[in-house]
Short mmCIF file of C-alpha atoms in Angstrom, two decimals:
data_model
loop_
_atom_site.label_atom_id
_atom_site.label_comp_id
_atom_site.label_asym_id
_atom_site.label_seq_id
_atom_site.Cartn_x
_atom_site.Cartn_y
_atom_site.Cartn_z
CA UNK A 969 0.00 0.00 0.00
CA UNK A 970 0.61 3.71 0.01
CA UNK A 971 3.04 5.57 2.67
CA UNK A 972 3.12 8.96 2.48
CA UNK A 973 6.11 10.91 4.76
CA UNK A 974 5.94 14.58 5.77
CA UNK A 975 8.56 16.89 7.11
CA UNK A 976 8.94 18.70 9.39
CA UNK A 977 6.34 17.71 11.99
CA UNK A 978 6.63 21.62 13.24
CA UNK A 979 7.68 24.95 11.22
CA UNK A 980 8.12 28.12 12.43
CA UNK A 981 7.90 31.62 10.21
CA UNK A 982 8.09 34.99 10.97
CA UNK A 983 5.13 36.50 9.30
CA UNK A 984 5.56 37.37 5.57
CA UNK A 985 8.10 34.92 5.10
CA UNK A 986 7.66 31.96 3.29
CA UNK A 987 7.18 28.30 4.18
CA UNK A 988 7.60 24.90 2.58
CA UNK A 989 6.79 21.37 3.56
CA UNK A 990 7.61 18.04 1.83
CA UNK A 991 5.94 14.79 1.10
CA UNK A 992 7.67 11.94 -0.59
CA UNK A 993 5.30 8.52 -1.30
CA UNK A 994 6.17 5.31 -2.05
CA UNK A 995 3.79 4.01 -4.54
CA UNK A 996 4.60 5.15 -8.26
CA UNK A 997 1.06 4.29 -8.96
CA UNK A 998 -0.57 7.06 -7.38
CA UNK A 999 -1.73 10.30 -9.28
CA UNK A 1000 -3.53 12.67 -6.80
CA UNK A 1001 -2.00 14.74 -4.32
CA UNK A 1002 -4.16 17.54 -2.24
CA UNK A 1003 -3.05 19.27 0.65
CA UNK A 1004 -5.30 20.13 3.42
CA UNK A 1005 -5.42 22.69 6.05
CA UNK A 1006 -7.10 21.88 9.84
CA UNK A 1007 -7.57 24.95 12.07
CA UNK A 1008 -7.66 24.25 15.60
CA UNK A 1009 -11.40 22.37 16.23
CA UNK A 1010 -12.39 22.10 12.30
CA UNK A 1011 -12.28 18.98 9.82
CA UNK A 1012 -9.10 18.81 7.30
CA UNK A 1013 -10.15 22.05 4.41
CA UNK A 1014 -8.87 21.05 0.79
CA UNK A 1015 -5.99 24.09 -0.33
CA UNK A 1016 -4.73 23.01 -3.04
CA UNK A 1017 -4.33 19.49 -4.98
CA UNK A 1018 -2.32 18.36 -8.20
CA UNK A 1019 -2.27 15.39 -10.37
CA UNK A 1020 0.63 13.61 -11.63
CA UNK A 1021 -0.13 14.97 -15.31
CA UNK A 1022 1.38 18.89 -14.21
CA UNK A 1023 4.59 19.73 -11.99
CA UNK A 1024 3.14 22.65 -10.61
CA UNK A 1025 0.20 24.74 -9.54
CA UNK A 1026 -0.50 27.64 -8.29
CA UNK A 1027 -3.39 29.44 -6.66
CA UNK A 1028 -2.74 32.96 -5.45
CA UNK A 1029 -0.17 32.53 -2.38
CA UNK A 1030 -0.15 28.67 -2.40
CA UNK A 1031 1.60 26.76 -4.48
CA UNK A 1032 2.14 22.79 -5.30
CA UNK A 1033 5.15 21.06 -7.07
CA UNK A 1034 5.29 17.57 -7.95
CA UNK A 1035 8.39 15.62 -9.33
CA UNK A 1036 7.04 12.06 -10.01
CA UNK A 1037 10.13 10.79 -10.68
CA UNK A 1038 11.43 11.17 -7.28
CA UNK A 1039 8.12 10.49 -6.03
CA UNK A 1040 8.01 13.75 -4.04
CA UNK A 1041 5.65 16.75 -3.88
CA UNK A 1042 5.63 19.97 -2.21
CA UNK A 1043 3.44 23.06 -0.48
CA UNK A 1044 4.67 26.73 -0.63
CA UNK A 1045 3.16 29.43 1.07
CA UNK A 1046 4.48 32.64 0.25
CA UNK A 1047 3.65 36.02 2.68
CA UNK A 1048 2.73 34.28 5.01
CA UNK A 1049 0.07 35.94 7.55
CA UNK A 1050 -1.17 34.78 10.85
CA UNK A 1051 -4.17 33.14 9.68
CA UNK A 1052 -2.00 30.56 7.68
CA UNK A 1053 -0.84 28.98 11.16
CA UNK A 1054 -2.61 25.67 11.74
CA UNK A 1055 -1.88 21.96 10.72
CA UNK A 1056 -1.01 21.32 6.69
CA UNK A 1057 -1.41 17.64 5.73
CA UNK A 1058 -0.41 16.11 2.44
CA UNK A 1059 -1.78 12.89 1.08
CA UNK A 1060 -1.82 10.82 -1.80
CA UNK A 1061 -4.14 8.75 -3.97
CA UNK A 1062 -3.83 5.58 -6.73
CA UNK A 1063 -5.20 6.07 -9.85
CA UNK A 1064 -7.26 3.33 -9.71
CA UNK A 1065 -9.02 4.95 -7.47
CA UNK A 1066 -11.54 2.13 -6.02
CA UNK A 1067 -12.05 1.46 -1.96
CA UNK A 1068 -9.25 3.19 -0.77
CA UNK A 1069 -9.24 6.66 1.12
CA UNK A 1070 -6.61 8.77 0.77
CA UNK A 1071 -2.79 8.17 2.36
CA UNK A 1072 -1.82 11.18 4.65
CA UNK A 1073 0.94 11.92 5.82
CA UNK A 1074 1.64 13.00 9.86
CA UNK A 1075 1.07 16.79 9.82
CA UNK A 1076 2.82 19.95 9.57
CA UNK A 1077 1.95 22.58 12.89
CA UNK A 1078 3.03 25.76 10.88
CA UNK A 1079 3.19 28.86 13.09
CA UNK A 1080 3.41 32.15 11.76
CA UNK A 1081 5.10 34.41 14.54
CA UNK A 1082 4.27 38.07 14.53
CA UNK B 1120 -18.63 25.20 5.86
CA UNK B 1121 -17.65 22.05 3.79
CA UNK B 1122 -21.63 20.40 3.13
CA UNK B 1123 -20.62 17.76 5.51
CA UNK B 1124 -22.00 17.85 9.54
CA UNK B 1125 -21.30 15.84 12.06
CA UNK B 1126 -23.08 15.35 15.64
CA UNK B 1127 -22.50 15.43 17.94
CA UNK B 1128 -19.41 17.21 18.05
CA UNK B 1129 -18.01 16.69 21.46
CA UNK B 1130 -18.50 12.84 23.48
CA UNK B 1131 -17.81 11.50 26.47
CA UNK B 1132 -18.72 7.72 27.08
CA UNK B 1133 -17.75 5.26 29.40
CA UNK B 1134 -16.64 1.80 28.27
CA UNK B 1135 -19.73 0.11 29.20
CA UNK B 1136 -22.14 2.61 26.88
CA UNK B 1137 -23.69 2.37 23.53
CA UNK B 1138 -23.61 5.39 21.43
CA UNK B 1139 -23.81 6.43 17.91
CA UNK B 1140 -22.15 8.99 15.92
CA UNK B 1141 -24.21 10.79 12.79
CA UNK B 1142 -22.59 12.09 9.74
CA UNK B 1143 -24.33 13.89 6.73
CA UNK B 1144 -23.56 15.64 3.68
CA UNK B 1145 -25.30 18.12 1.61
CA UNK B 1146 -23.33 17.75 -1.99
CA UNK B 1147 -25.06 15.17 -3.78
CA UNK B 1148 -21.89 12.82 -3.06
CA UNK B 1149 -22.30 9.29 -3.70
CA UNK B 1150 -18.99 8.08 -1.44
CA UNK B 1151 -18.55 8.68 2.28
CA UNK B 1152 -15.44 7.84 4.83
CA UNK B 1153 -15.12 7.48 8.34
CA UNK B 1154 -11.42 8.21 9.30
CA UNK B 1155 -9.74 8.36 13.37
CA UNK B 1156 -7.75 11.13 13.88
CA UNK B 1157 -5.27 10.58 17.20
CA UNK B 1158 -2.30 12.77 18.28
CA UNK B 1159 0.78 12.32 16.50
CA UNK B 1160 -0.52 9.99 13.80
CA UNK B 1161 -1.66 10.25 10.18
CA UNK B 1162 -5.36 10.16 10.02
CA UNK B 1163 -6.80 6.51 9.71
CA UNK B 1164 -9.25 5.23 6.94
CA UNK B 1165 -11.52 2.89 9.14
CA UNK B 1166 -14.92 2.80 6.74
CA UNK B 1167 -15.78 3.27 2.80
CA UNK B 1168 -19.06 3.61 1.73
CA UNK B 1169 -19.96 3.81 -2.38
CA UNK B 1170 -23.72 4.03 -2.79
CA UNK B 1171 -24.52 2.83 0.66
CA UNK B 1172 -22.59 -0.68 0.36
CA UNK B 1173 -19.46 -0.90 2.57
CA UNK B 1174 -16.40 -1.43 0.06
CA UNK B 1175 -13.66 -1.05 3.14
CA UNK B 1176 -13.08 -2.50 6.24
CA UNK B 1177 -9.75 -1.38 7.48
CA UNK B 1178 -8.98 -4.38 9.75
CA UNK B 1179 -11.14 -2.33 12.22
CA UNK B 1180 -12.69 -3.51 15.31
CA UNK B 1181 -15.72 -4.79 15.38
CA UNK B 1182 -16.67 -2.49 18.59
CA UNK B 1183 -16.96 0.15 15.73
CA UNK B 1184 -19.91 -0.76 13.56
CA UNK B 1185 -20.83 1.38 10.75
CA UNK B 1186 -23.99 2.34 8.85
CA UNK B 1187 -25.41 3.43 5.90
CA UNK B 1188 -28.93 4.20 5.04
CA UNK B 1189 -28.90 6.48 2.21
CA UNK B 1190 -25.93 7.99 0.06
CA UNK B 1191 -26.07 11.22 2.35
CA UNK B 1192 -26.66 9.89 5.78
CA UNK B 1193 -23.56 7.52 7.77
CA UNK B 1194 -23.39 6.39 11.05
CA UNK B 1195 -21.00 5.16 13.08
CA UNK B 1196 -21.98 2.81 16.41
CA UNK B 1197 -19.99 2.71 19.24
CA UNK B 1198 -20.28 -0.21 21.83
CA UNK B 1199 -17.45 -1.63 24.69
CA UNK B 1200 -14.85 1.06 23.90
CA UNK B 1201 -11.77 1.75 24.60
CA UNK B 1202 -9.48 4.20 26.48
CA UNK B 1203 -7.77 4.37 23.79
CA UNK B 1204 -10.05 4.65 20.74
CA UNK B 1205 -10.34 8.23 22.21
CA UNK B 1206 -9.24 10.51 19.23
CA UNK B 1207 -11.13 12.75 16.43
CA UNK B 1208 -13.36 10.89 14.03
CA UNK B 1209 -13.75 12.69 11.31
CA UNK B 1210 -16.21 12.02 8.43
CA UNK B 1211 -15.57 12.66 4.52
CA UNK B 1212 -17.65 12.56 1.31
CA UNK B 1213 -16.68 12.65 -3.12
CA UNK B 1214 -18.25 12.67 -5.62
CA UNK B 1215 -17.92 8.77 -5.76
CA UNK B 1216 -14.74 6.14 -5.66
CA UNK B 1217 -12.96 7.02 -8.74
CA UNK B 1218 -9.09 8.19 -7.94
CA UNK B 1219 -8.80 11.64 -7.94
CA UNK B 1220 -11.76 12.79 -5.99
CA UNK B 1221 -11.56 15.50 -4.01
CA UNK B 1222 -13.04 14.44 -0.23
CA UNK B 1223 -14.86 16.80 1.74
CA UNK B 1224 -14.38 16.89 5.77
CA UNK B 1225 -16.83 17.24 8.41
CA UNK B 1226 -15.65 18.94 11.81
CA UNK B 1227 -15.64 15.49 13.47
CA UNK B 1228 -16.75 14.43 16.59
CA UNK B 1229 -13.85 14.64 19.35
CA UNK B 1230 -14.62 11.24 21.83
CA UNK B 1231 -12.70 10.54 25.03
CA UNK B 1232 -13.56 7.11 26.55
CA UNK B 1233 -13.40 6.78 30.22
#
């Protein structure tokens, strides 16, 4: 099956700098990759998500990268501002699609300091 | 909000009680997921659902017992728990099994067994 590694477990900012966090995966099979947010007492929020058919995306102050090859794929948050502190997970998905959930990895605690 | 509630959202149970948790979503999705969220771990696929038949069973006890009357409405029933089966279970919906489908998160329902 799918294993999906994250790092760092914690990341600390100052505000309007920017931050990135890894994810490598293990099974060459997979194709989807979102990233979601969780603010303290809320469900996991979709950000952003790319498939294995682009290397990057971007959406305003977020962006993804994905290098298949290496089987790695990336978040970057650019000006960062306090509302971006909260937990980041990354996860991954076969293209077959089928029974299985997604893969996540552990979590990123980003915190923006003032 | 996300189109997906959960109740209740907060639970405290002792090991002897039978309780239920409710999930339901508000997209039209034809999937839904019951994952475990505990401290310091990935989240945890327990349940799929695909047009109200169960199509995973992630080796999960059989203290949790999941249902499914209608493609909108899941439930998850609790019985004999745990001290440690205390964590966030979260609920997700897509639009239906194929790889690539974006899930949508509930708030969850935080449980602590006593």
């Amino acid at each position: 099956g799918e294993n999906v590694e994250q790092h760092p477990s914690t990341l600390s900012v100052q505000e309007g700098d920017s931050a990135v966090i890894k994810c490598t995966y293990s099974d060459s099979a997979s194709n989807y990759f979102p990233w979601y947010k969780q603010e303290l007492g809320k469900g996991p929020q979709l950000i952003i998500d790319i498939r294995s058919n682009v290397g990057e995306k971007k959406d305003q102050r977020i962006a993804v990268t994905l290098n298949k090859t290496a089987k790695h794929f990336s978040l970057h948050i650019t000006e960062t501002q306090p509302e971006d502190s909260a937990v980041y997970f990354c996860a991954a998905r076969d293209s077959g699609g089928g029974a299985d959930g997604l893969t996540f990895g552990k979590g990123t605690h980003l915190i923006i300091q003032p | 909000e996300t189109g997906v509630t959960q109740t209740p959202r907060h639970l405290v149970m002792g090991m002897t009680n039978k309780k239920s948790l409710k999930c339901e979503q508000h997209l039209g999705h034809n999937a839904m997921y019951w994952y475990k969220q505990s401290a310091k771990k990935p989240l945890e696929l327990m349940f799929v659902y695909s047009l109200e038949e169960r199509v995973e069973n992630n080796s999960v006890p059989s203290r949790f017992s999941p249902e499914c009357p209608n493609s909108s409405h899941l439930f998850l029933h609790l019985h004999t728990l745990q001290p440690e089966d205390s964590a966030l279970y979260l609920c997700a919906s897509s639009q239906d099994l194929r790889g690539g489908e974006t899930q949508y998160f509930g708030p969850g329902t935080r449980l602590l067994v006593l």
